[in-house]
Amino acid sequence: MRRGLTVFLVAITVIVVVLLHSVSHLLALLIEDGSADAIHSAEIPAPNSPLIDNMAQYIPKIIHQTYINESVPEHWREAQRSCIDLHEDYEYKMWTDAKSRELIATEYPWFLNTFDNYTQPIQRADAIRYFVLAHFGGIYIDLDD
């Protein structure tokens, strides 16, 4: 009986140690102080402050949107136009299926086979978002928002 209890306790200890080790990074997040990475309110200029123009731009002023081709449906054109008009100082990039494939083929040829073999067009539209943001920076806005 004593030997069986010892084996059981050792097995439980090993399991607990393995489990704790596998979640140690998550547990470290509970006690890690992330304040050094925070942007404090004193660092953020007030709206319309001239200090905004002198700050470093972390996100380039580029708006990306995707559609099958350049002929955006009428019911989305008003939203597209207001997005462009509200952000006059932003570069606007419309990513059609052809332009998307060209970017992948030119800059990310290792992904082209996967991109071409997606069964649904929305899969390519979803994928290109990440590639254009990683490559150019900026923001992505859905046409239907």
PDB file of C-alpha atoms in Angstrom:
ATOM      1  CA  MET A   1       0.000   0.000   0.000  1.00  0.00           C
ATOM      2  CA  ARG A   2       2.792   2.411   0.895  1.00  0.00           C
ATOM      3  CA  ARG A   3       4.553   1.815  -2.416  1.00  0.00           C
ATOM      4  CA  GLY A   4       1.326   2.471  -4.350  1.00  0.00           C
ATOM      5  CA  LEU A   5       0.819   5.762  -2.500  1.00  0.00           C
ATOM      6  CA  THR A   6       4.385   6.839  -3.277  1.00  0.00           C
ATOM      7  CA  VAL A   7       3.960   6.038  -6.988  1.00  0.00           C
ATOM      8  CA  PHE A   8       0.657   7.946  -7.006  1.00  0.00           C
ATOM      9  CA  LEU A   9       2.180  11.028  -5.334  1.00  0.00           C
ATOM     10  CA  VAL A  10       5.161  11.013  -7.701  1.00  0.00           C
ATOM     11  CA  ALA A  11       2.860  10.712 -10.722  1.00  0.00           C
ATOM     12  CA  ILE A  12       0.668  13.575  -9.484  1.00  0.00           C
ATOM     13  CA  THR A  13       3.755  15.721  -8.827  1.00  0.00           C
ATOM     14  CA  VAL A  14       5.103  15.059 -12.340  1.00  0.00           C
ATOM     15  CA  ILE A  15       1.730  15.933 -13.887  1.00  0.00           C
ATOM     16  CA  VAL A  16       1.477  19.167 -11.873  1.00  0.00           C
ATOM     17  CA  VAL A  17       5.036  20.179 -12.796  1.00  0.00           C
ATOM     18  CA  VAL A  18       4.421  19.491 -16.510  1.00  0.00           C
ATOM     19  CA  LEU A  19       1.158  21.450 -16.439  1.00  0.00           C
ATOM     20  CA  LEU A  20       2.744  24.389 -14.618  1.00  0.00           C
ATOM     21  CA  HIS A  21       5.637  24.399 -17.059  1.00  0.00           C
ATOM     22  CA  SER A  22       3.284  24.389 -20.061  1.00  0.00           C
ATOM     23  CA  VAL A  23       1.398  27.456 -18.771  1.00  0.00           C
ATOM     24  CA  SER A  24       4.349  29.261 -17.196  1.00  0.00           C
ATOM     25  CA  HIS A  25       4.279  32.019 -19.843  1.00  0.00           C
ATOM     26  CA  LEU A  26       0.618  32.658 -19.149  1.00  0.00           C
ATOM     27  CA  LEU A  27       1.226  32.693 -15.422  1.00  0.00           C
ATOM     28  CA  ALA A  28       4.067  35.184 -15.897  1.00  0.00           C
ATOM     29  CA  LEU A  29       1.616  37.563 -17.569  1.00  0.00           C
ATOM     30  CA  LEU A  30      -0.354  37.711 -14.337  1.00  0.00           C
ATOM     31  CA  ILE A  31       2.565  39.275 -12.483  1.00  0.00           C
ATOM     32  CA  GLU A  32       4.353  41.124 -15.293  1.00  0.00           C
ATOM     33  CA  ASP A  33       4.193  44.892 -15.131  1.00  0.00           C
ATOM     34  CA  GLY A  34       3.479  46.186 -18.632  1.00  0.00           C
ATOM     35  CA  SER A  35       3.458  49.857 -17.673  1.00  0.00           C
ATOM     36  CA  ALA A  36       6.808  50.437 -19.374  1.00  0.00           C
ATOM     37  CA  ASP A  37       5.136  49.662 -22.720  1.00  0.00           C
ATOM     38  CA  ALA A  38       2.054  51.780 -22.092  1.00  0.00           C
ATOM     39  CA  ILE A  39       1.363  55.105 -23.773  1.00  0.00           C
ATOM     40  CA  HIS A  40       0.456  57.433 -20.937  1.00  0.00           C
ATOM     41  CA  SER A  41      -2.190  60.126 -21.305  1.00  0.00           C
ATOM     42  CA  ALA A  42       0.444  62.838 -20.836  1.00  0.00           C
ATOM     43  CA  GLU A  43       2.094  61.664 -24.076  1.00  0.00           C
ATOM     44  CA  ILE A  44      -1.099  62.037 -26.131  1.00  0.00           C
ATOM     45  CA  PRO A  45      -1.754  65.541 -27.454  1.00  0.00           C
ATOM     46  CA  ALA A  46      -5.234  66.996 -27.287  1.00  0.00           C
ATOM     47  CA  PRO A  47      -7.387  66.773 -30.421  1.00  0.00           C
ATOM     48  CA  ASN A  48      -6.468  69.403 -33.052  1.00  0.00           C
ATOM     49  CA  SER A  49      -3.279  70.220 -31.161  1.00  0.00           C
ATOM     50  CA  PRO A  50      -0.313  71.370 -33.292  1.00  0.00           C
ATOM     51  CA  LEU A  51       1.774  68.799 -31.415  1.00  0.00           C
ATOM     52  CA  ILE A  52       0.067  66.040 -33.379  1.00  0.00           C
ATOM     53  CA  ASP A  53       1.795  67.120 -36.591  1.00  0.00           C
ATOM     54  CA  ASN A  54       5.205  66.873 -34.923  1.00  0.00           C
ATOM     55  CA  MET A  55       4.685  63.384 -33.506  1.00  0.00           C
ATOM     56  CA  ALA A  56       6.162  60.319 -35.151  1.00  0.00           C
ATOM     57  CA  GLN A  57       3.570  58.389 -37.167  1.00  0.00           C
ATOM     58  CA  TYR A  58       3.493  54.802 -35.989  1.00  0.00           C
ATOM     59  CA  ILE A  59       0.811  53.827 -38.488  1.00  0.00           C
ATOM     60  CA  PRO A  60       1.221  55.174 -42.023  1.00  0.00           C
ATOM     61  CA  LYS A  61      -1.707  57.182 -43.342  1.00  0.00           C
ATOM     62  CA  ILE A  62      -2.880  54.617 -45.866  1.00  0.00           C
ATOM     63  CA  ILE A  63      -6.399  53.208 -46.151  1.00  0.00           C
ATOM     64  CA  HIS A  64      -6.731  49.772 -47.742  1.00  0.00           C
ATOM     65  CA  GLN A  65      -9.963  48.291 -49.059  1.00  0.00           C
ATOM     66  CA  THR A  66     -10.646  45.216 -51.174  1.00  0.00           C
ATOM     67  CA  TYR A  67     -13.143  44.313 -53.854  1.00  0.00           C
ATOM     68  CA  ILE A  68     -13.292  41.974 -56.850  1.00  0.00           C
ATOM     69  CA  ASN A  69     -12.612  44.792 -59.309  1.00  0.00           C
ATOM     70  CA  GLU A  70     -12.722  48.585 -59.536  1.00  0.00           C
ATOM     71  CA  SER A  71     -16.518  48.607 -60.022  1.00  0.00           C
ATOM     72  CA  VAL A  72     -17.682  48.918 -56.418  1.00  0.00           C
ATOM     73  CA  PRO A  73     -21.461  48.330 -56.121  1.00  0.00           C
ATOM     74  CA  GLU A  74     -23.595  51.455 -55.884  1.00  0.00           C
ATOM     75  CA  HIS A  75     -24.809  50.648 -52.362  1.00  0.00           C
ATOM     76  CA  TRP A  76     -21.197  50.768 -51.051  1.00  0.00           C
ATOM     77  CA  ARG A  77     -19.942  53.770 -53.024  1.00  0.00           C
ATOM     78  CA  GLU A  78     -21.267  56.374 -50.592  1.00  0.00           C
ATOM     79  CA  ALA A  79     -19.456  54.719 -47.668  1.00  0.00           C
ATOM     80  CA  GLN A  80     -16.300  54.396 -49.776  1.00  0.00           C
ATOM     81  CA  ARG A  81     -16.464  58.057 -50.832  1.00  0.00           C
ATOM     82  CA  SER A  82     -17.087  59.323 -47.288  1.00  0.00           C
ATOM     83  CA  CYS A  83     -14.135  57.281 -46.048  1.00  0.00           C
ATOM     84  CA  ILE A  84     -11.899  58.933 -48.636  1.00  0.00           C
ATOM     85  CA  ASP A  85     -13.359  62.413 -48.023  1.00  0.00           C
ATOM     86  CA  LEU A  86     -13.027  62.173 -44.239  1.00  0.00           C
ATOM     87  CA  HIS A  87      -9.358  61.227 -44.550  1.00  0.00           C
ATOM     88  CA  GLU A  88      -8.068  63.621 -47.194  1.00  0.00           C
ATOM     89  CA  ASP A  89      -4.485  63.337 -45.992  1.00  0.00           C
ATOM     90  CA  TYR A  90      -4.497  59.529 -46.313  1.00  0.00           C
ATOM     91  CA  GLU A  91      -3.377  57.577 -49.342  1.00  0.00           C
ATOM     92  CA  TYR A  92      -6.168  55.324 -50.593  1.00  0.00           C
ATOM     93  CA  LYS A  93      -5.509  51.859 -52.023  1.00  0.00           C
ATOM     94  CA  MET A  94      -8.223  49.680 -53.528  1.00  0.00           C
ATOM     95  CA  TRP A  95      -7.058  46.071 -53.793  1.00  0.00           C
ATOM     96  CA  THR A  96      -8.775  44.213 -56.608  1.00  0.00           C
ATOM     97  CA  ASP A  97      -8.375  40.470 -57.114  1.00  0.00           C
ATOM     98  CA  ALA A  98      -5.810  41.110 -59.869  1.00  0.00           C
ATOM     99  CA  LYS A  99      -3.782  43.624 -57.816  1.00  0.00           C
ATOM    100  CA  SER A 100      -3.896  41.316 -54.805  1.00  0.00           C
ATOM    101  CA  ARG A 101      -2.558  38.371 -56.784  1.00  0.00           C
ATOM    102  CA  GLU A 102       0.139  40.556 -58.318  1.00  0.00           C
ATOM    103  CA  LEU A 103       1.336  41.692 -54.861  1.00  0.00           C
ATOM    104  CA  ILE A 104       1.424  38.113 -53.586  1.00  0.00           C
ATOM    105  CA  ALA A 105       3.243  36.883 -56.707  1.00  0.00           C
ATOM    106  CA  THR A 106       5.808  39.690 -56.559  1.00  0.00           C
ATOM    107  CA  GLU A 107       6.451  40.105 -52.849  1.00  0.00           C
ATOM    108  CA  TYR A 108       5.327  36.812 -51.286  1.00  0.00           C
ATOM    109  CA  PRO A 109       5.835  34.101 -53.925  1.00  0.00           C
ATOM    110  CA  TRP A 110       6.083  31.439 -51.227  1.00  0.00           C
ATOM    111  CA  PHE A 111       2.361  32.049 -50.513  1.00  0.00           C
ATOM    112  CA  LEU A 112       1.112  32.196 -54.124  1.00  0.00           C
ATOM    113  CA  ASN A 113       0.187  28.513 -54.395  1.00  0.00           C
ATOM    114  CA  THR A 114      -1.906  28.738 -51.233  1.00  0.00           C
ATOM    115  CA  PHE A 115      -3.455  32.019 -52.368  1.00  0.00           C
ATOM    116  CA  ASP A 116      -4.385  30.603 -55.784  1.00  0.00           C
ATOM    117  CA  ASN A 117      -5.834  27.413 -54.325  1.00  0.00           C
ATOM    118  CA  TYR A 118      -8.292  28.969 -51.906  1.00  0.00           C
ATOM    119  CA  THR A 119     -11.701  27.582 -52.796  1.00  0.00           C
ATOM    120  CA  GLN A 120     -13.644  30.709 -51.860  1.00  0.00           C
ATOM    121  CA  PRO A 121     -12.829  34.245 -53.083  1.00  0.00           C
ATOM    122  CA  ILE A 122     -13.453  35.632 -49.590  1.00  0.00           C
ATOM    123  CA  GLN A 123     -10.465  33.609 -48.378  1.00  0.00           C
ATOM    124  CA  ARG A 124      -8.185  35.567 -50.731  1.00  0.00           C
ATOM    125  CA  ALA A 125      -9.817  38.847 -49.632  1.00  0.00           C
ATOM    126  CA  ASP A 126      -9.224  37.927 -45.985  1.00  0.00           C
ATOM    127  CA  ALA A 127      -5.606  36.906 -46.615  1.00  0.00           C
ATOM    128  CA  ILE A 128      -4.627  39.980 -48.633  1.00  0.00           C
ATOM    129  CA  ARG A 129      -5.575  42.251 -45.729  1.00  0.00           C
ATOM    130  CA  TYR A 130      -2.733  40.904 -43.626  1.00  0.00           C
ATOM    131  CA  PHE A 131      -0.222  41.040 -46.446  1.00  0.00           C
ATOM    132  CA  VAL A 132      -0.951  44.658 -47.421  1.00  0.00           C
ATOM    133  CA  LEU A 133      -0.898  45.793 -43.791  1.00  0.00           C
ATOM    134  CA  ALA A 134       2.388  43.994 -43.170  1.00  0.00           C
ATOM    135  CA  HIS A 135       3.896  45.302 -46.408  1.00  0.00           C
ATOM    136  CA  PHE A 136       2.643  48.911 -46.519  1.00  0.00           C
ATOM    137  CA  GLY A 137       1.212  49.562 -43.060  1.00  0.00           C
ATOM    138  CA  GLY A 138      -1.894  51.655 -42.635  1.00  0.00           C
ATOM    139  CA  ILE A 139      -5.426  50.608 -41.810  1.00  0.00           C
ATOM    140  CA  TYR A 140      -7.921  48.274 -43.416  1.00  0.00           C
ATOM    141  CA  ILE A 141     -11.605  49.230 -43.636  1.00  0.00           C
ATOM    142  CA  ASP A 142     -14.298  46.920 -44.993  1.00  0.00           C
ATOM    143  CA  LEU A 143     -16.375  48.402 -47.778  1.00  0.00           C
ATOM    144  CA  ASP A 144     -19.591  47.254 -46.166  1.00  0.00           C
ATOM    145  CA  ASP A 145     -19.043  48.935 -42.795  1.00  0.00           C
TER     146      ASP A 145
END
